[in-house]
C-alpha cells in the first residue's frame, strides 16, 4: 500500500480489495452520496470525504496525510489484511463466487452512537428511507460542516444534541415511524445513566451484545450490526432477510430459524463470519438468491 498527498487529496496505490461502490452500498453505512462521476461522498466524525476509484488507485478528496492517518485509515479498515481473510474464507467451496462479486468490500469502522441510532432506524425499513431519516436528523440536530456544489453537509448529532428532539419531532420531521419512542428512550437512557459507549469497546462480545440489547429498539440483528460495523467484532454474523435466504439456499438447504443460522455461520466461517456476511449479503442481493 502506497499513500501520498497531492492537491488536497490523498492518493492510495498498490491496494487490493477496495471498491467504494461495494463498500458504501452493501448495507453497512447510510451517510453516503453517489456522485455523477461515479465517486462517493461520505460524512464521518464531522468530516466530509469524496472517494473515487480509478483503474489502479483510489483518490480521497478533502483530506491530508495527518487526518487520513488519524481518521480514515481506521474508518476504511486499511490496517486489516483482507487478502489473508479472503484466503481463509476461500477454503469454503461456496464463498469464492460471492467474494468475486464483493471483491472490494471493506468493513467500515463507524461511530458508536451514530451506528446505534442508525440501526434502530433500520429495523424493518428500506435503505432510502433510512438514509433520509438520518439526513434530516443530522440537519436538524447536528452541526453544519460545509457546502459544495452538490449539497450542504451536517455532522451526526451528539447524544446531547439529539436529546433536544421530542418523540413528535422524530416522527413528524425525521419520519422514523414507530421507531420515534425507541430513539427517544435510547438517547435519554444514555444521558440519564451516563453511559459511555466507548467503554463498551473492552467488553467480551457476548457481554457487549447484552449491553446493546438493553437499549430500546435493539434486537439481536441490530446489536450484531452495531458490533460488526462499529466495534470491530469480525466474528459476528448479522442475520437479516437477505442473509437468511442466502444461507438457506446455499448452505443449509432448508427453512431454518435465525439462531440456528447464526450458529451455522460461526461453525462454517469462524472468526471471519462478519466478513463472510458482507460478501454473502452483496452477492445475494445482486443475484436475488432465494427471492
Tab-separated table of C-alpha atoms in Angstrom:
chain	number	residue	atom	x	y	z
A	1	UNK	CA	0.000	0.000	0.000
A	2	UNK	CA	1.383	3.388	-1.049
A	3	UNK	CA	-0.029	6.720	0.185
A	4	UNK	CA	0.862	10.241	-0.842
A	5	UNK	CA	-0.700	13.701	-0.736
A	6	UNK	CA	-1.485	15.810	-3.806
A	7	UNK	CA	-3.826	18.774	-4.405
A	8	UNK	CA	-5.806	18.476	-1.147
A	9	UNK	CA	-6.246	14.771	-1.819
A	10	UNK	CA	-4.713	11.504	-0.727
A	11	UNK	CA	-3.764	9.036	-3.427
A	12	UNK	CA	-3.795	5.372	-2.461
A	13	UNK	CA	-1.915	2.971	-4.725
A	14	UNK	CA	-0.925	-0.672	-4.530
A	15	UNK	CA	-4.103	-1.558	-2.640
A	16	UNK	CA	-6.180	-4.666	-3.224
A	17	UNK	CA	-9.822	-5.119	-2.335
A	18	UNK	CA	-11.072	-1.527	-2.303
A	19	UNK	CA	-14.245	-0.680	-4.223
A	20	UNK	CA	-16.081	2.406	-2.974
A	21	UNK	CA	-19.398	1.330	-4.530
A	22	UNK	CA	-19.268	-2.089	-2.871
A	23	UNK	CA	-18.173	-0.598	0.450
A	24	UNK	CA	-20.904	2.018	0.694
A	25	UNK	CA	-23.818	0.131	-0.869
A	26	UNK	CA	-23.554	-3.206	0.942
A	27	UNK	CA	-25.865	-2.199	3.798
A	28	UNK	CA	-23.369	-1.205	6.464
A	29	UNK	CA	-23.454	2.595	6.101
A	30	UNK	CA	-26.072	5.279	5.474
A	31	UNK	CA	-24.200	8.614	5.293
A	32	UNK	CA	-23.048	8.465	1.681
A	33	UNK	CA	-23.944	10.047	-1.652
A	34	UNK	CA	-23.181	8.652	-5.104
A	35	UNK	CA	-21.946	11.431	-7.396
A	36	UNK	CA	-22.341	11.832	-11.154
A	37	UNK	CA	-18.679	10.923	-11.778
A	38	UNK	CA	-19.057	7.571	-10.020
A	39	UNK	CA	-17.372	8.718	-6.834
A	40	UNK	CA	-18.903	8.539	-3.356
A	41	UNK	CA	-19.032	11.270	-0.719
A	42	UNK	CA	-19.291	10.295	2.923
A	43	UNK	CA	-19.610	12.106	6.262
A	44	UNK	CA	-17.780	10.786	9.312
A	45	UNK	CA	-16.840	12.449	12.614
A	46	UNK	CA	-17.674	15.882	11.253
A	47	UNK	CA	-15.524	15.429	8.152
A	48	UNK	CA	-16.571	15.192	4.522
A	49	UNK	CA	-14.621	12.928	2.179
A	50	UNK	CA	-15.030	12.111	-1.501
A	51	UNK	CA	-13.775	8.709	-2.669
A	52	UNK	CA	-13.093	7.879	-6.325
A	53	UNK	CA	-11.888	4.549	-7.657
A	54	UNK	CA	-9.656	4.762	-10.691
A	55	UNK	CA	-8.089	1.864	-12.580
A	56	UNK	CA	-5.045	1.381	-10.386
A	57	UNK	CA	-5.598	3.775	-7.480
A	58	UNK	CA	-8.107	5.365	-5.099
A	59	UNK	CA	-8.384	9.145	-4.715
A	60	UNK	CA	-9.619	10.601	-1.417
A	61	UNK	CA	-10.535	14.256	-1.892
A	62	UNK	CA	-10.772	16.702	1.005
A	63	UNK	CA	-8.176	15.367	3.415
A	64	UNK	CA	-4.444	15.316	4.145
A	65	UNK	CA	-1.940	12.744	5.324
A	66	UNK	CA	-2.261	13.627	9.009
A	67	UNK	CA	-6.074	13.425	9.021
A	68	UNK	CA	-6.051	10.337	6.818
A	69	UNK	CA	-3.765	8.543	9.248
A	70	UNK	CA	-5.782	9.665	12.294
A	71	UNK	CA	-9.302	9.037	10.955
A	72	UNK	CA	-9.684	7.442	7.546
A	73	UNK	CA	-7.172	4.594	7.874
A	74	UNK	CA	-9.287	3.112	10.644
A	75	UNK	CA	-12.614	4.077	9.077
A	76	UNK	CA	-11.800	2.130	5.903
A	77	UNK	CA	-10.169	-0.722	7.844
A	78	UNK	CA	-6.950	-0.259	5.888
A	79	UNK	CA	-4.800	-1.901	8.546
A	80	UNK	CA	-6.657	-5.204	8.115
A	81	UNK	CA	-5.218	-7.810	5.748
A	82	UNK	CA	-8.188	-8.628	3.513
A	83	UNK	CA	-6.020	-10.807	1.309
A	84	UNK	CA	-5.470	-13.143	4.247
A	85	UNK	CA	-9.161	-13.074	5.233
A	86	UNK	CA	-10.217	-13.948	1.694
A	87	UNK	CA	-7.628	-16.738	1.598
A	88	UNK	CA	-9.061	-18.296	4.762
A	89	UNK	CA	-12.661	-17.917	3.575
A	90	UNK	CA	-11.748	-19.447	0.204
A	91	UNK	CA	-11.396	-22.787	1.992
A	92	UNK	CA	-15.187	-22.882	1.817
A	93	UNK	CA	-16.310	-24.207	-1.567
A	94	UNK	CA	-19.283	-21.828	-1.929
A	95	UNK	CA	-17.914	-18.496	-0.758
A	96	UNK	CA	-15.329	-17.772	-3.510
A	97	UNK	CA	-18.063	-16.894	-6.019
A	98	UNK	CA	-19.648	-14.493	-3.527
A	99	UNK	CA	-16.250	-12.936	-2.893
A	100	UNK	CA	-15.846	-12.305	-6.619
A	101	UNK	CA	-18.963	-10.126	-6.520
A	102	UNK	CA	-17.869	-8.186	-3.453
A	103	UNK	CA	-14.145	-8.256	-4.065
A	104	UNK	CA	-13.651	-4.648	-3.000
A	105	UNK	CA	-15.803	-4.689	0.149
A	106	UNK	CA	-14.210	-3.479	3.361
A	107	UNK	CA	-15.974	-3.283	6.713
A	108	UNK	CA	-16.193	0.333	7.869
A	109	UNK	CA	-15.393	1.223	11.481
A	110	UNK	CA	-18.070	3.794	12.317
A	111	UNK	CA	-19.074	5.956	15.278
A	112	UNK	CA	-20.740	4.045	18.121
A	113	UNK	CA	-23.625	6.428	18.822
A	114	UNK	CA	-24.355	7.063	15.150
A	115	UNK	CA	-24.495	3.321	14.469
A	116	UNK	CA	-26.718	2.695	17.488
A	117	UNK	CA	-29.301	5.241	16.338
A	118	UNK	CA	-28.922	4.386	12.643
A	119	UNK	CA	-29.582	0.702	13.118
A	120	UNK	CA	-32.531	1.362	15.424
A	121	UNK	CA	-33.923	3.333	12.471
A	122	UNK	CA	-33.034	0.481	10.111
A	123	UNK	CA	-35.365	-2.071	11.749
A	124	UNK	CA	-37.991	-3.196	9.203
A	125	UNK	CA	-37.009	-0.294	6.983
A	126	UNK	CA	-35.663	0.373	3.485
A	127	UNK	CA	-32.240	1.911	2.843
A	128	UNK	CA	-33.517	5.054	1.013
A	129	UNK	CA	-35.858	5.822	3.930
A	130	UNK	CA	-33.135	5.112	6.495
A	131	UNK	CA	-30.756	7.464	4.690
A	132	UNK	CA	-33.397	10.206	4.502
A	133	UNK	CA	-34.269	9.972	8.200
A	134	UNK	CA	-30.606	10.136	9.213
A	135	UNK	CA	-30.067	13.093	6.904
A	136	UNK	CA	-32.963	15.023	8.458
A	137	UNK	CA	-31.773	14.202	11.990
A	138	UNK	CA	-28.301	15.470	11.101
A	139	UNK	CA	-29.650	18.670	9.506
A	140	UNK	CA	-31.935	19.486	12.442
A	141	UNK	CA	-29.723	18.498	15.366
A	142	UNK	CA	-26.139	18.166	14.124
A	143	UNK	CA	-23.652	20.893	13.226
A	144	UNK	CA	-23.179	22.446	9.802
A	145	UNK	CA	-19.859	21.310	8.316
A	146	UNK	CA	-19.593	22.790	4.820
A	147	UNK	CA	-21.308	23.192	1.476
A	148	UNK	CA	-20.293	22.304	-2.065
A	149	UNK	CA	-21.961	22.430	-5.487
A	150	UNK	CA	-23.999	19.324	-4.633
A	151	UNK	CA	-25.351	19.890	-1.110
A	152	UNK	CA	-24.862	21.067	2.454
A	153	UNK	CA	-23.241	18.693	4.953
A	154	UNK	CA	-24.036	18.247	8.628
A	155	UNK	CA	-22.457	16.108	11.314
A	156	UNK	CA	-24.471	13.404	13.006
A	157	UNK	CA	-25.654	14.860	16.348
A	158	UNK	CA	-24.061	14.004	19.664
A	159	UNK	CA	-26.156	12.440	22.416
A	160	UNK	CA	-26.665	15.869	23.966
A	161	UNK	CA	-27.669	17.445	20.650
A	162	UNK	CA	-30.140	14.677	19.794
A	163	UNK	CA	-31.687	14.917	23.267
A	164	UNK	CA	-33.362	18.130	22.045
A	165	UNK	CA	-35.571	16.025	19.781
A	166	UNK	CA	-39.008	15.088	21.077
A	167	UNK	CA	-40.855	11.935	20.104
A	168	UNK	CA	-43.147	14.103	17.996
A	169	UNK	CA	-40.194	15.764	16.237
A	170	UNK	CA	-38.685	12.406	15.329
A	171	UNK	CA	-41.961	11.153	13.929
A	172	UNK	CA	-43.028	14.328	12.102
A	173	UNK	CA	-39.744	15.578	10.664
A	174	UNK	CA	-37.407	12.585	10.543
A	175	UNK	CA	-40.213	10.210	9.505
A	176	UNK	CA	-38.887	7.362	11.639
A	177	UNK	CA	-42.366	5.972	12.337
A	178	UNK	CA	-42.738	3.618	15.304
A	179	UNK	CA	-39.016	3.958	15.999
A	180	UNK	CA	-39.527	7.503	17.385
A	181	UNK	CA	-40.061	6.403	21.005
A	182	UNK	CA	-37.216	3.913	20.763
A	183	UNK	CA	-34.757	6.599	19.689
A	184	UNK	CA	-36.016	8.990	22.340
A	185	UNK	CA	-35.742	6.362	25.083
A	186	UNK	CA	-32.271	5.260	23.979
A	187	UNK	CA	-30.905	8.814	23.920
A	188	UNK	CA	-32.302	9.561	27.360
A	189	UNK	CA	-31.081	6.265	28.774
A	190	UNK	CA	-27.542	7.140	27.678
A	191	UNK	CA	-27.835	10.601	29.213
A	192	UNK	CA	-29.569	9.666	32.435
A	193	UNK	CA	-27.401	6.641	33.173
A	194	UNK	CA	-24.245	8.408	31.967
A	195	UNK	CA	-23.400	5.557	29.606
A	196	UNK	CA	-20.121	5.900	27.719
A	197	UNK	CA	-20.412	3.824	24.554
A	198	UNK	CA	-16.626	3.961	24.125
A	199	UNK	CA	-16.269	1.878	27.288
A	200	UNK	CA	-18.093	-0.960	25.546
A	201	UNK	CA	-15.020	-1.494	23.346
A	202	UNK	CA	-13.317	-3.534	26.072
A	203	UNK	CA	-16.233	-5.911	26.682
A	204	UNK	CA	-16.304	-9.534	25.586
A	205	UNK	CA	-18.564	-9.976	22.565
A	206	UNK	CA	-21.356	-11.777	24.445
A	207	UNK	CA	-21.357	-9.118	27.178
A	208	UNK	CA	-21.300	-6.336	24.579
A	209	UNK	CA	-24.363	-7.857	22.937
A	210	UNK	CA	-26.166	-7.984	26.295
A	211	UNK	CA	-25.410	-4.304	26.920
A	212	UNK	CA	-26.635	-3.268	23.476
A	213	UNK	CA	-29.838	-5.287	23.880
A	214	UNK	CA	-30.737	-3.070	26.852
A	215	UNK	CA	-31.434	-0.155	24.510
A	216	UNK	CA	-34.953	0.317	23.160
A	217	UNK	CA	-35.289	-0.968	19.611
A	218	UNK	CA	-32.161	-3.110	19.697
A	219	UNK	CA	-32.753	-6.798	18.986
A	220	UNK	CA	-30.186	-9.425	18.101
A	221	UNK	CA	-29.826	-8.436	14.450
A	222	UNK	CA	-29.435	-4.729	15.224
A	223	UNK	CA	-26.975	-5.491	18.023
A	224	UNK	CA	-24.914	-7.677	15.695
A	225	UNK	CA	-24.820	-4.938	13.040
A	226	UNK	CA	-23.615	-2.393	15.596
A	227	UNK	CA	-20.938	-4.802	16.824
A	228	UNK	CA	-19.708	-5.593	13.321
A	229	UNK	CA	-19.782	-2.082	11.867
A	230	UNK	CA	-18.739	-0.106	14.932
A	231	UNK	CA	-16.990	-2.352	17.483
A	232	UNK	CA	-14.735	-4.384	15.151
A	233	UNK	CA	-16.293	-7.726	16.040
A	234	UNK	CA	-15.439	-9.540	12.820
A	235	UNK	CA	-16.769	-12.832	14.173
A	236	UNK	CA	-20.364	-11.553	14.404
A	237	UNK	CA	-22.830	-12.615	11.688
A	238	UNK	CA	-25.940	-10.376	11.458
A	239	UNK	CA	-28.916	-12.224	10.006
A	240	UNK	CA	-31.478	-10.199	8.052
A	241	UNK	CA	-33.970	-11.318	5.404
A	242	UNK	CA	-31.341	-11.419	2.639
A	243	UNK	CA	-28.802	-13.357	4.659
A	244	UNK	CA	-31.424	-15.831	5.883
A	245	UNK	CA	-32.417	-16.580	2.280
A	246	UNK	CA	-28.814	-16.887	1.117
A	247	UNK	CA	-27.789	-19.206	3.940
A	248	UNK	CA	-30.858	-21.407	3.444
A	249	UNK	CA	-30.365	-21.542	-0.318
A	250	UNK	CA	-26.595	-22.069	-0.472
A	251	UNK	CA	-25.623	-23.759	2.767
A	252	UNK	CA	-28.440	-25.223	4.865
A	253	UNK	CA	-30.889	-26.255	2.123
A	254	UNK	CA	-33.994	-25.857	4.274
A	255	UNK	CA	-36.077	-23.301	6.195
A	256	UNK	CA	-34.055	-22.528	9.317
A	257	UNK	CA	-34.561	-20.402	12.472
A	258	UNK	CA	-32.370	-17.317	12.732
A	259	UNK	CA	-30.498	-18.554	15.820
A	260	UNK	CA	-29.511	-21.747	14.040
A	261	UNK	CA	-28.311	-19.753	11.028
A	262	UNK	CA	-26.015	-17.736	13.298
A	263	UNK	CA	-24.615	-20.931	14.800
A	264	UNK	CA	-24.058	-22.422	11.353
A	265	UNK	CA	-22.244	-19.271	10.258
A	266	UNK	CA	-19.984	-19.497	13.291
A	267	UNK	CA	-19.259	-23.152	12.500
A	268	UNK	CA	-18.585	-22.538	8.812
A	269	UNK	CA	-16.804	-19.177	8.836
A	270	UNK	CA	-15.375	-18.898	12.360
A	271	UNK	CA	-13.668	-15.662	13.358
A	272	UNK	CA	-14.271	-14.135	9.898
A	273	UNK	CA	-18.047	-14.703	9.886
A	274	UNK	CA	-18.743	-10.946	9.695
A	275	UNK	CA	-16.631	-10.577	6.564
A	276	UNK	CA	-18.376	-13.582	5.017
A	277	UNK	CA	-21.711	-11.966	5.852
A	278	UNK	CA	-20.829	-8.870	3.842
A	279	UNK	CA	-19.761	-10.884	0.807
A	280	UNK	CA	-22.904	-13.018	1.005
A	281	UNK	CA	-25.184	-10.004	1.502
A	282	UNK	CA	-23.811	-8.293	-1.601
A	283	UNK	CA	-23.871	-11.494	-3.647
A	284	UNK	CA	-27.364	-12.462	-2.517
A	285	UNK	CA	-28.779	-9.052	-3.292
A	286	UNK	CA	-27.147	-8.784	-6.714
A	287	UNK	CA	-28.148	-12.299	-7.738
A	288	UNK	CA	-31.539	-12.193	-5.947
A	289	UNK	CA	-30.784	-15.523	-4.295
A	290	UNK	CA	-33.744	-17.139	-2.605
A	291	UNK	CA	-36.149	-14.453	-3.779
